[in-house]
mmCIF file of N, CA and C in Angstrom:
data_model
loop_
_atom_site.group_PDB
_atom_site.id
_atom_site.type_symbol
_atom_site.label_atom_id
_atom_site.label_comp_id
_atom_site.label_asym_id
_atom_site.label_seq_id
_atom_site.Cartn_x
_atom_site.Cartn_y
_atom_site.Cartn_z
ATOM 1 N N MET A 24 109.151 154.718 88.450
ATOM 2 C CA MET A 24 109.859 154.060 87.366
ATOM 3 C C MET A 24 110.239 155.068 86.282
ATOM 4 N N SER A 25 109.411 156.102 86.100
ATOM 5 C CA SER A 25 109.721 157.089 85.063
ATOM 6 C C SER A 25 111.000 157.858 85.401
ATOM 7 N N MET A 26 111.248 158.131 86.687
ATOM 8 C CA MET A 26 112.478 158.815 87.085
ATOM 9 C C MET A 26 113.689 157.924 86.827
ATOM 10 N N MET A 27 113.534 156.637 87.050
ATOM 11 C CA MET A 27 114.639 155.711 86.778
ATOM 12 C C MET A 27 114.932 155.677 85.282
ATOM 13 N N LYS A 28 113.894 155.738 84.460
ATOM 14 C CA LYS A 28 114.089 155.770 83.008
ATOM 15 C C LYS A 28 114.818 157.046 82.597
ATOM 16 N N GLU A 29 114.429 158.164 83.204
ATOM 17 C CA GLU A 29 115.082 159.436 82.899
ATOM 18 C C GLU A 29 116.562 159.376 83.284
ATOM 19 N N ALA A 30 116.846 158.845 84.449
ATOM 20 C CA ALA A 30 118.234 158.718 84.904
ATOM 21 C C ALA A 30 119.028 157.806 83.975
ATOM 22 N N ASP A 31 118.444 156.695 83.589
ATOM 23 C CA ASP A 31 119.100 155.745 82.688
ATOM 24 C C ASP A 31 119.396 156.396 81.335
ATOM 25 N N HIS A 32 118.445 157.179 80.850
ATOM 26 C CA HIS A 32 118.633 157.856 79.570
ATOM 27 C C HIS A 32 119.763 158.888 79.655
ATOM 28 N N LEU A 33 119.849 159.616 80.754
ATOM 29 C CA LEU A 33 120.935 160.576 80.930
ATOM 30 C C LEU A 33 122.291 159.873 80.968
ATOM 31 N N LYS A 34 122.344 158.742 81.659
ATOM 32 C CA LYS A 34 123.613 158.030 81.799
ATOM 33 C C LYS A 34 124.086 157.403 80.500
ATOM 34 N N TYR A 35 123.191 156.749 79.783
ATOM 35 C CA TYR A 35 123.606 155.898 78.664
ATOM 36 C C TYR A 35 123.026 156.288 77.318
ATOM 37 N N GLY A 36 122.201 157.350 77.289
ATOM 38 C CA GLY A 36 121.630 157.779 76.027
ATOM 39 C C GLY A 36 120.414 156.981 75.592
ATOM 40 N N SER A 37 120.013 156.015 76.408
ATOM 41 C CA SER A 37 118.804 155.233 76.139
ATOM 42 C C SER A 37 118.338 154.605 77.450
ATOM 43 N N THR A 38 117.175 153.993 77.414
ATOM 44 C CA THR A 38 116.668 153.292 78.604
ATOM 45 C C THR A 38 116.823 151.779 78.455
ATOM 46 N N LYS A 39 117.677 151.379 77.551
ATOM 47 C CA LYS A 39 117.830 149.962 77.231
ATOM 48 C C LYS A 39 118.179 149.105 78.448
ATOM 49 N N LYS A 40 119.098 149.596 79.293
ATOM 50 C CA LYS A 40 119.495 148.808 80.474
ATOM 51 C C LYS A 40 118.297 148.538 81.381
ATOM 52 N N LEU A 41 117.558 149.585 81.684
ATOM 53 C CA LEU A 41 116.406 149.438 82.571
ATOM 54 C C LEU A 41 115.308 148.600 81.930
ATOM 55 N N MET A 42 115.041 148.864 80.668
ATOM 56 C CA MET A 42 113.956 148.164 79.990
ATOM 57 C C MET A 42 114.296 146.699 79.677
ATOM 58 N N SER A 43 115.580 146.360 79.732
ATOM 59 C CA SER A 43 115.950 144.964 79.466
ATOM 60 C C SER A 43 115.866 144.087 80.718
ATOM 61 N N LEU A 44 115.508 144.693 81.858
ATOM 62 C CA LEU A 44 115.292 143.883 83.060
ATOM 63 C C LEU A 44 114.129 142.929 82.830
ATOM 64 N N SER A 45 114.261 141.757 83.378
ATOM 65 C CA SER A 45 113.149 140.810 83.272
ATOM 66 C C SER A 45 111.957 141.354 84.051
ATOM 67 N N LYS A 46 110.785 140.850 83.734
ATOM 68 C CA LYS A 46 109.569 141.270 84.436
ATOM 69 C C LYS A 46 109.722 141.025 85.940
ATOM 70 N N GLN A 47 110.325 139.891 86.294
ATOM 71 C CA GLN A 47 110.539 139.557 87.706
ATOM 72 C C GLN A 47 111.471 140.569 88.382
ATOM 73 N N ASP A 48 112.561 140.959 87.690
ATOM 74 C CA ASP A 48 113.484 141.940 88.267
ATOM 75 C C ASP A 48 112.831 143.311 88.393
ATOM 76 N N GLN A 49 112.006 143.697 87.419
ATOM 77 C CA GLN A 49 111.290 144.973 87.517
ATOM 78 C C GLN A 49 110.364 144.968 88.728
ATOM 79 N N LEU A 50 109.662 143.853 88.909
ATOM 80 C CA LEU A 50 108.756 143.719 90.046
ATOM 81 C C LEU A 50 109.544 143.731 91.358
ATOM 82 N N SER A 51 110.669 143.010 91.395
ATOM 83 C CA SER A 51 111.508 142.981 92.600
ATOM 84 C C SER A 51 112.052 144.360 92.936
ATOM 85 N N LEU A 52 112.452 145.101 91.904
ATOM 86 C CA LEU A 52 112.966 146.445 92.116
ATOM 87 C C LEU A 52 111.896 147.322 92.751
ATOM 88 N N TRP A 53 110.702 147.293 92.186
ATOM 89 C CA TRP A 53 109.603 148.095 92.703
ATOM 90 C C TRP A 53 109.228 147.671 94.122
ATOM 91 N N GLU A 54 109.096 146.377 94.359
ATOM 92 C CA GLU A 54 108.711 145.877 95.683
ATOM 93 C C GLU A 54 109.780 146.195 96.728
ATOM 94 N N SER A 55 111.052 146.156 96.318
ATOM 95 C CA SER A 55 112.123 146.470 97.274
ATOM 96 C C SER A 55 112.061 147.937 97.701
ATOM 97 N N ILE A 56 111.644 148.805 96.801
ATOM 98 C CA ILE A 56 111.499 150.224 97.144
ATOM 99 C C ILE A 56 110.332 150.398 98.110
ATOM 100 N N ILE A 57 109.205 149.773 97.794
ATOM 101 C CA ILE A 57 108.003 149.893 98.629
ATOM 102 C C ILE A 57 108.243 149.334 100.031
ATOM 103 N N SER A 58 108.947 148.206 100.111
ATOM 104 C CA SER A 58 109.157 147.545 101.403
ATOM 105 C C SER A 58 110.448 147.979 102.095
ATOM 106 N N ASP A 59 111.152 148.946 101.510
ATOM 107 C CA ASP A 59 112.397 149.453 102.085
ATOM 108 C C ASP A 59 113.419 148.324 102.291
ATOM 109 N N ASN A 60 113.505 147.448 101.290
ATOM 110 C CA ASN A 60 114.450 146.330 101.333
ATOM 111 C C ASN A 60 115.716 146.723 100.560
ATOM 112 N N HIS A 61 116.630 147.340 101.275
ATOM 113 C CA HIS A 61 117.852 147.875 100.683
ATOM 114 C C HIS A 61 118.665 146.803 99.960
ATOM 115 N N ASP A 62 118.847 145.653 100.585
ATOM 116 C CA ASP A 62 119.666 144.591 99.986
ATOM 117 C C ASP A 62 119.077 144.092 98.671
ATOM 118 N N ARG A 63 117.788 143.877 98.659
ATOM 119 C CA ARG A 63 117.126 143.406 97.434
ATOM 120 C C ARG A 63 117.186 144.474 96.341
ATOM 121 N N PHE A 64 116.987 145.726 96.721
ATOM 122 C CA PHE A 64 117.063 146.811 95.754
ATOM 123 C C PHE A 64 118.424 146.820 95.070
ATOM 124 N N TRP A 65 119.495 146.769 95.857
ATOM 125 C CA TRP A 65 120.835 146.856 95.266
ATOM 126 C C TRP A 65 121.209 145.603 94.491
ATOM 127 N N GLU A 66 120.633 144.489 94.860
ATOM 128 C CA GLU A 66 120.871 143.259 94.097
ATOM 129 C C GLU A 66 120.397 143.432 92.645
ATOM 130 N N VAL A 67 119.259 144.072 92.470
ATOM 131 C CA VAL A 67 118.705 144.289 91.131
ATOM 132 C C VAL A 67 119.303 145.553 90.489
ATOM 133 N N ASN A 68 119.524 146.591 91.281
ATOM 134 C CA ASN A 68 119.951 147.879 90.742
ATOM 135 C C ASN A 68 121.442 147.930 90.385
ATOM 136 N N LYS A 69 122.253 147.137 91.043
ATOM 137 C CA LYS A 69 123.706 147.205 90.832
ATOM 138 C C LYS A 69 124.100 147.056 89.357
ATOM 139 N N PRO A 70 123.559 146.095 88.623
ATOM 140 C CA PRO A 70 123.922 145.998 87.207
ATOM 141 C C PRO A 70 123.491 147.215 86.381
ATOM 142 N N LEU A 71 122.502 147.956 86.865
ATOM 143 C CA LEU A 71 122.044 149.144 86.144
ATOM 144 C C LEU A 71 123.018 150.307 86.272
ATOM 145 N N ILE A 72 123.750 150.382 87.383
ATOM 146 C CA ILE A 72 124.635 151.521 87.585
ATOM 147 C C ILE A 72 126.095 151.220 87.284
ATOM 148 N N LEU A 73 126.461 149.953 87.315
ATOM 149 C CA LEU A 73 127.852 149.611 87.030
ATOM 150 C C LEU A 73 128.018 149.320 85.552
ATOM 151 N N SER A 74 129.104 149.814 85.017
ATOM 152 C CA SER A 74 129.377 149.645 83.598
ATOM 153 C C SER A 74 130.873 149.689 83.395
ATOM 154 N N ASP A 75 131.337 149.072 82.321
ATOM 155 C CA ASP A 75 132.764 149.114 82.004
ATOM 156 C C ASP A 75 133.178 150.490 81.505
ATOM 157 N N SER A 76 132.222 151.250 81.012
ATOM 158 C CA SER A 76 132.532 152.585 80.511
ATOM 159 C C SER A 76 131.877 153.641 81.403
ATOM 160 N N LEU A 77 132.415 154.838 81.323
ATOM 161 C CA LEU A 77 131.831 155.931 82.097
ATOM 162 C C LEU A 77 130.500 156.339 81.491
ATOM 163 N N PRO A 78 129.561 156.760 82.328
ATOM 164 C CA PRO A 78 128.280 157.232 81.782
ATOM 165 C C PRO A 78 128.479 158.514 80.992
ATOM 166 N N LYS A 79 127.543 158.762 80.094
ATOM 167 C CA LYS A 79 127.569 159.986 79.291
ATOM 168 C C LYS A 79 127.385 161.210 80.202
ATOM 169 N N PHE A 80 126.376 161.149 81.055
ATOM 170 C CA PHE A 80 126.084 162.201 82.027
ATOM 171 C C PHE A 80 125.705 161.552 83.352
ATOM 172 N N ILE A 81 125.833 162.325 84.433
ATOM 173 C CA ILE A 81 125.421 161.875 85.761
ATOM 174 C C ILE A 81 124.073 162.522 86.081
ATOM 175 N N PRO A 82 123.038 161.723 86.357
ATOM 176 C CA PRO A 82 121.742 162.291 86.759
ATOM 177 C C PRO A 82 121.889 162.987 88.112
ATOM 178 N N LEU A 83 121.588 164.265 88.132
ATOM 179 C CA LEU A 83 121.898 165.086 89.296
ATOM 180 C C LEU A 83 120.794 166.103 89.541
ATOM 181 N N ARG A 84 120.487 166.313 90.814
ATOM 182 C CA ARG A 84 119.574 167.382 91.219
ATOM 183 C C ARG A 84 120.209 168.098 92.397
ATOM 184 N N ILE A 85 120.237 169.425 92.301
ATOM 185 C CA ILE A 85 120.807 170.243 93.372
ATOM 186 C C ILE A 85 119.700 171.118 93.936
ATOM 187 N N TYR A 86 119.574 171.088 95.257
ATOM 188 C CA TYR A 86 118.552 171.858 95.968
ATOM 189 C C TYR A 86 119.239 172.933 96.798
ATOM 190 N N ILE A 87 118.847 174.185 96.579
ATOM 191 C CA ILE A 87 119.377 175.309 97.338
ATOM 192 C C ILE A 87 118.189 176.051 97.932
ATOM 193 N N ASP A 88 118.342 176.481 99.181
ATOM 194 C CA ASP A 88 117.275 177.188 99.894
ATOM 195 C C ASP A 88 116.443 178.106 99.003
ATOM 196 N N ASN A 89 115.149 177.855 98.936
ATOM 197 C CA ASN A 89 114.177 178.722 98.253
ATOM 198 C C ASN A 89 114.537 179.075 96.814
ATOM 199 N N GLN A 90 115.179 178.186 96.120
ATOM 200 C CA GLN A 90 115.518 178.392 94.715
ATOM 201 C C GLN A 90 115.017 177.204 93.904
ATOM 202 N N PRO A 91 114.825 177.389 92.615
ATOM 203 C CA PRO A 91 114.408 176.252 91.777
ATOM 204 C C PRO A 91 115.483 175.159 91.786
ATOM 205 N N VAL A 92 115.030 173.944 91.646
ATOM 206 C CA VAL A 92 115.953 172.804 91.600
ATOM 207 C C VAL A 92 116.830 172.919 90.353
ATOM 208 N N ILE A 93 118.107 172.649 90.532
ATOM 209 C CA ILE A 93 119.042 172.641 89.407
ATOM 210 C C ILE A 93 119.164 171.203 88.928
ATOM 211 N N GLN A 94 118.869 170.996 87.664
ATOM 212 C CA GLN A 94 118.960 169.654 87.094
ATOM 213 C C GLN A 94 119.610 169.776 85.714
ATOM 214 N N ASP A 95 120.913 169.949 85.707
ATOM 215 C CA ASP A 95 121.657 170.055 84.462
ATOM 216 C C ASP A 95 122.495 168.799 84.275
ATOM 217 N N PRO A 96 122.561 168.306 83.043
ATOM 218 C CA PRO A 96 123.412 167.134 82.814
ATOM 219 C C PRO A 96 124.883 167.506 82.979
ATOM 220 N N VAL A 97 125.623 166.679 83.704
ATOM 221 C CA VAL A 97 127.040 166.915 83.934
ATOM 222 C C VAL A 97 127.795 165.638 83.583
ATOM 223 N N ALA A 98 128.787 165.766 82.730
ATOM 224 C CA ALA A 98 129.633 164.634 82.383
ATOM 225 C C ALA A 98 130.565 164.326 83.562
ATOM 226 N N PRO A 99 130.983 163.079 83.713
ATOM 227 C CA PRO A 99 131.860 162.738 84.833
ATOM 228 C C PRO A 99 133.305 163.205 84.649
ATOM 229 N N CYS A 100 133.664 163.632 83.422
ATOM 230 C CA CYS A 100 135.028 164.066 83.128
ATOM 231 C C CYS A 100 135.007 165.415 82.420
ATOM 232 N N ASP A 101 136.112 166.137 82.518
ATOM 233 C CA ASP A 101 136.207 167.401 81.785
ATOM 234 C C ASP A 101 136.670 167.119 80.353
ATOM 235 N N SER A 102 136.894 168.155 79.588
ATOM 236 C CA SER A 102 137.229 167.999 78.167
ATOM 237 C C SER A 102 138.587 167.329 77.938
ATOM 238 N N THR A 103 139.435 167.304 78.972
ATOM 239 C CA THR A 103 140.752 166.651 78.843
ATOM 240 C C THR A 103 140.702 165.181 79.262
ATOM 241 N N GLY A 104 139.543 164.754 79.800
ATOM 242 C CA GLY A 104 139.415 163.376 80.258
ATOM 243 C C GLY A 104 139.641 163.200 81.747
ATOM 244 N N ARG A 105 139.981 164.277 82.446
ATOM 245 C CA ARG A 105 140.187 164.210 83.899
ATOM 246 C C ARG A 105 138.842 164.034 84.592
ATOM 247 N N GLN A 106 138.782 163.060 85.511
ATOM 248 C CA GLN A 106 137.540 162.843 86.247
ATOM 249 C C GLN A 106 137.303 163.994 87.211
ATOM 250 N N LEU A 107 136.059 164.476 87.221
ATOM 251 C CA LEU A 107 135.685 165.595 88.081
ATOM 252 C C LEU A 107 135.496 165.145 89.523
ATOM 253 N N VAL A 108 135.733 166.066 90.438
ATOM 254 C CA VAL A 108 135.392 165.855 91.843
ATOM 255 C C VAL A 108 134.174 166.720 92.142
ATOM 256 N N LEU A 109 133.587 166.514 93.293
ATOM 257 C CA LEU A 109 132.358 167.224 93.658
ATOM 258 C C LEU A 109 132.521 168.747 93.539
ATOM 259 N N LEU A 110 133.628 169.289 94.022
ATOM 260 C CA LEU A 110 133.825 170.734 93.957
ATOM 261 C C LEU A 110 133.856 171.238 92.511
ATOM 262 N N ASP A 111 134.440 170.472 91.600
ATOM 263 C CA ASP A 111 134.453 170.864 90.180
ATOM 264 C C ASP A 111 133.029 171.039 89.663
ATOM 265 N N VAL A 112 132.174 170.093 89.995
ATOM 266 C CA VAL A 112 130.786 170.119 89.516
ATOM 267 C C VAL A 112 130.036 171.308 90.110
ATOM 268 N N LEU A 113 130.222 171.535 91.388
ATOM 269 C CA LEU A 113 129.544 172.662 92.039
ATOM 270 C C LEU A 113 130.030 173.990 91.471
ATOM 271 N N ARG A 114 131.305 174.092 91.186
ATOM 272 C CA ARG A 114 131.834 175.331 90.587
ATOM 273 C C ARG A 114 131.331 175.511 89.156
ATOM 274 N N LEU A 115 131.098 174.429 88.480
ATOM 275 C CA LEU A 115 130.568 174.494 87.122
ATOM 276 C C LEU A 115 129.108 174.932 87.107
ATOM 277 N N LEU A 116 128.296 174.348 87.993
ATOM 278 C CA LEU A 116 126.851 174.597 87.982
ATOM 279 C C LEU A 116 126.408 175.807 88.790
ATOM 280 N N ILE A 117 127.059 176.057 89.900
ATOM 281 C CA ILE A 117 126.659 177.187 90.751
ATOM 282 C C ILE A 117 127.906 177.976 91.195
ATOM 283 N N PRO A 118 128.580 178.589 90.226
ATOM 284 C CA PRO A 118 129.826 179.307 90.542
ATOM 285 C C PRO A 118 129.632 180.480 91.496
ATOM 286 N N GLU A 119 128.426 181.024 91.542
ATOM 287 C CA GLU A 119 128.186 182.135 92.470
ATOM 288 C C GLU A 119 128.254 181.684 93.923
ATOM 289 N N ASN A 120 128.019 180.396 94.182
ATOM 290 C CA ASN A 120 128.107 179.857 95.538
ATOM 291 C C ASN A 120 129.436 179.159 95.812
ATOM 292 N N PHE A 121 130.125 178.750 94.759
ATOM 293 C CA PHE A 121 131.399 178.044 94.890
ATOM 294 C C PHE A 121 132.439 178.693 93.971
ATOM 295 N N PRO A 122 132.830 179.943 94.290
ATOM 296 C CA PRO A 122 133.763 180.666 93.418
ATOM 297 C C PRO A 122 135.124 179.987 93.345
ATOM 298 N N ALA A 123 135.735 180.086 92.188
ATOM 299 C CA ALA A 123 137.031 179.437 91.939
ATOM 300 C C ALA A 123 138.148 180.010 92.797
ATOM 301 N N ASP A 124 138.004 181.247 93.252
ATOM 302 C CA ASP A 124 139.080 181.868 94.026
ATOM 303 C C ASP A 124 138.997 181.571 95.521
ATOM 304 N N VAL A 125 138.022 180.758 95.946
ATOM 305 C CA VAL A 125 137.896 180.390 97.362
ATOM 306 C C VAL A 125 138.289 178.922 97.522
ATOM 307 N N ASP A 126 139.391 178.702 98.241
ATOM 308 C CA ASP A 126 139.867 177.330 98.458
ATOM 309 C C ASP A 126 139.579 176.822 99.868
ATOM 310 N N ASP A 127 139.245 177.708 100.772
ATOM 311 C CA ASP A 127 138.972 177.333 102.154
ATOM 312 C C ASP A 127 137.545 176.794 102.258
ATOM 313 N N PRO A 128 137.377 175.472 102.489
ATOM 314 C CA PRO A 128 136.024 174.885 102.540
ATOM 315 C C PRO A 128 135.142 175.476 103.627
ATOM 316 N N THR A 129 135.717 176.061 104.662
ATOM 317 C CA THR A 129 134.897 176.648 105.726
ATOM 318 C C THR A 129 134.208 177.924 105.257
ATOM 319 N N ARG A 130 134.661 178.495 104.140
ATOM 320 C CA ARG A 130 134.055 179.709 103.594
ATOM 321 C C ARG A 130 133.020 179.393 102.511
ATOM 322 N N LEU A 131 132.794 178.110 102.263
ATOM 323 C CA LEU A 131 131.849 177.685 101.230
ATOM 324 C C LEU A 131 130.568 177.164 101.876
ATOM 325 N N PRO A 132 129.469 177.152 101.136
ATOM 326 C CA PRO A 132 128.224 176.587 101.682
ATOM 327 C C PRO A 132 128.389 175.103 102.032
ATOM 328 N N LYS A 133 127.527 174.629 102.928
ATOM 329 C CA LYS A 133 127.531 173.212 103.290
ATOM 330 C C LYS A 133 126.919 172.401 102.160
ATOM 331 N N VAL A 134 127.513 171.258 101.901
ATOM 332 C CA VAL A 134 127.015 170.323 100.895
ATOM 333 C C VAL A 134 126.568 169.074 101.643
ATOM 334 N N ILE A 135 125.334 168.653 101.391
ATOM 335 C CA ILE A 135 124.775 167.506 102.118
ATOM 336 C C ILE A 135 124.233 166.494 101.119
ATOM 337 N N ILE A 136 124.664 165.251 101.298
ATOM 338 C CA ILE A 136 124.160 164.125 100.502
ATOM 339 C C ILE A 136 123.817 163.013 101.484
ATOM 340 N N HIS A 137 122.590 162.550 101.468
ATOM 341 C CA HIS A 137 122.128 161.509 102.398
ATOM 342 C C HIS A 137 122.365 161.903 103.856
ATOM 343 N N GLY A 138 122.260 163.187 104.154
ATOM 344 C CA GLY A 138 122.394 163.648 105.529
ATOM 345 C C GLY A 138 123.820 163.828 106.013
ATOM 346 N N ILE A 139 124.798 163.597 105.167
ATOM 347 C CA ILE A 139 126.191 163.787 105.573
ATOM 348 C C ILE A 139 126.856 164.846 104.695
ATOM 349 N N GLU A 140 127.947 165.378 105.187
ATOM 350 C CA GLU A 140 128.719 166.354 104.427
ATOM 351 C C GLU A 140 129.930 165.642 103.810
ATOM 352 N N PRO A 141 129.840 165.323 102.519
ATOM 353 C CA PRO A 141 130.976 164.643 101.889
ATOM 354 C C PRO A 141 132.128 165.630 101.668
ATOM 355 N N GLY A 142 133.316 165.102 101.524
ATOM 356 C CA GLY A 142 134.443 165.948 101.167
ATOM 357 C C GLY A 142 134.240 166.496 99.771
ATOM 358 N N LEU A 143 134.670 167.707 99.538
ATOM 359 C CA LEU A 143 134.505 168.312 98.220
ATOM 360 C C LEU A 143 135.457 167.717 97.190
ATOM 361 N N ASP A 144 136.392 166.887 97.655
ATOM 362 C CA ASP A 144 137.344 166.245 96.760
ATOM 363 C C ASP A 144 136.935 164.817 96.381
ATOM 364 N N VAL A 145 135.715 164.429 96.747
ATOM 365 C CA VAL A 145 135.223 163.087 96.407
ATOM 366 C C VAL A 145 134.985 163.027 94.898
ATOM 367 N N PRO A 146 135.486 161.968 94.244
ATOM 368 C CA PRO A 146 135.235 161.843 92.795
ATOM 369 C C PRO A 146 133.736 161.786 92.497
ATOM 370 N N PHE A 147 133.338 162.568 91.521
ATOM 371 C CA PHE A 147 131.928 162.660 91.140
ATOM 372 C C PHE A 147 131.397 161.309 90.661
ATOM 373 N N ILE A 148 132.196 160.566 89.938
ATOM 374 C CA ILE A 148 131.761 159.249 89.450
ATOM 375 C C ILE A 148 131.523 158.298 90.631
ATOM 376 N N TRP A 149 132.339 158.396 91.673
ATOM 377 C CA TRP A 149 132.151 157.550 92.851
ATOM 378 C C TRP A 149 130.808 157.873 93.501
ATOM 379 N N LEU A 150 130.510 159.169 93.639
ATOM 380 C CA LEU A 150 129.223 159.568 94.214
ATOM 381 C C LEU A 150 128.069 159.033 93.375
ATOM 382 N N SER A 151 128.221 159.072 92.051
ATOM 383 C CA SER A 151 127.131 158.630 91.176
ATOM 384 C C SER A 151 126.881 157.128 91.276
ATOM 385 N N ARG A 152 127.840 156.407 91.753
ATOM 386 C CA ARG A 152 127.680 154.951 91.887
ATOM 387 C C ARG A 152 127.347 154.522 93.311
ATOM 388 N N ASN A 153 127.673 155.360 94.277
ATOM 389 C CA ASN A 153 127.518 154.956 95.671
ATOM 390 C C ASN A 153 126.563 155.804 96.491
ATOM 391 N N ALA A 154 126.161 156.953 95.984
ATOM 392 C CA ALA A 154 125.298 157.832 96.778
ATOM 393 C C ALA A 154 124.021 158.217 96.045
ATOM 394 N N ILE A 155 123.665 157.461 95.007
ATOM 395 C CA ILE A 155 122.424 157.774 94.303
ATOM 396 C C ILE A 155 121.227 157.307 95.125
ATOM 397 N N TYR A 156 120.115 157.915 94.838
ATOM 398 C CA TYR A 156 118.866 157.514 95.465
ATOM 399 C C TYR A 156 118.190 156.466 94.585
ATOM 400 N N SER A 157 117.111 155.920 95.053
ATOM 401 C CA SER A 157 116.451 154.832 94.326
ATOM 402 C C SER A 157 115.902 155.269 92.971
ATOM 403 N N ASP A 158 115.763 156.571 92.746
ATOM 404 C CA ASP A 158 115.297 157.036 91.436
ATOM 405 C C ASP A 158 116.425 157.145 90.418
ATOM 406 N N GLY A 159 117.665 156.845 90.841
ATOM 407 C CA GLY A 159 118.804 156.878 89.937
ATOM 408 C C GLY A 159 119.512 158.218 89.891
ATOM 409 N N PHE A 160 119.015 159.206 90.623
ATOM 410 C CA PHE A 160 119.614 160.536 90.641
ATOM 411 C C PHE A 160 120.480 160.722 91.881
ATOM 412 N N LEU A 161 121.488 161.550 91.735
ATOM 413 C CA LEU A 161 122.287 162.008 92.861
ATOM 414 C C LEU A 161 121.651 163.319 93.322
ATOM 415 N N HIS A 162 121.144 163.338 94.550
ATOM 416 C CA HIS A 162 120.476 164.522 95.095
ATOM 417 C C HIS A 162 121.429 165.209 96.069
ATOM 418 N N ILE A 163 121.684 166.485 95.815
ATOM 419 C CA ILE A 163 122.615 167.261 96.630
ATOM 420 C C ILE A 163 121.883 168.472 97.197
ATOM 421 N N VAL A 164 122.018 168.673 98.493
ATOM 422 C CA VAL A 164 121.424 169.827 99.166
ATOM 423 C C VAL A 164 122.554 170.803 99.492
ATOM 424 N N ILE A 165 122.339 172.071 99.160
ATOM 425 C CA ILE A 165 123.293 173.123 99.463
ATOM 426 C C ILE A 165 122.686 174.012 100.545
ATOM 427 N N ARG A 166 123.366 174.131 101.669
ATOM 428 C CA ARG A 166 122.904 175.004 102.758
ATOM 429 C C ARG A 166 123.751 176.263 102.740
ATOM 430 N N LEU A 167 123.149 177.365 102.365
ATOM 431 C CA LEU A 167 123.859 178.633 102.341
ATOM 432 C C LEU A 167 124.083 179.125 103.751
ATOM 433 N N LYS A 168 125.184 179.799 103.964
ATOM 434 C CA LYS A 168 125.518 180.273 105.323
ATOM 435 C C LYS A 168 124.881 181.605 105.600
#
């Protein structure tokens, strides 16, 4: 639950959304995680991640072979208001692995989320709403070549 609070705070600047869940919904959320009940989890969690406004930051963790976990807050849009895609975020956080002068995806490290390789052009906000883990974070694995 503490990780969910951290994720909520990164997204909205407070834990108000999570803490305003009824006692029954908090219990259902926890029990759905323990019992691996995906449908019940999303029934309770969906209102926590959907909002009319964009989140302040996207809770994110990046794992790279034998390196410390990268956990930097990243806004879903750049300073002009353009929504970022996955490649934008990777170039921002780990430019040494995703240099701006390399456009050929076959020359870049593999990116894995939930065991699949998403396109590098996937909107970051979409990933934050559809590929988060139960702790509220988007976990990305980078496999260096």
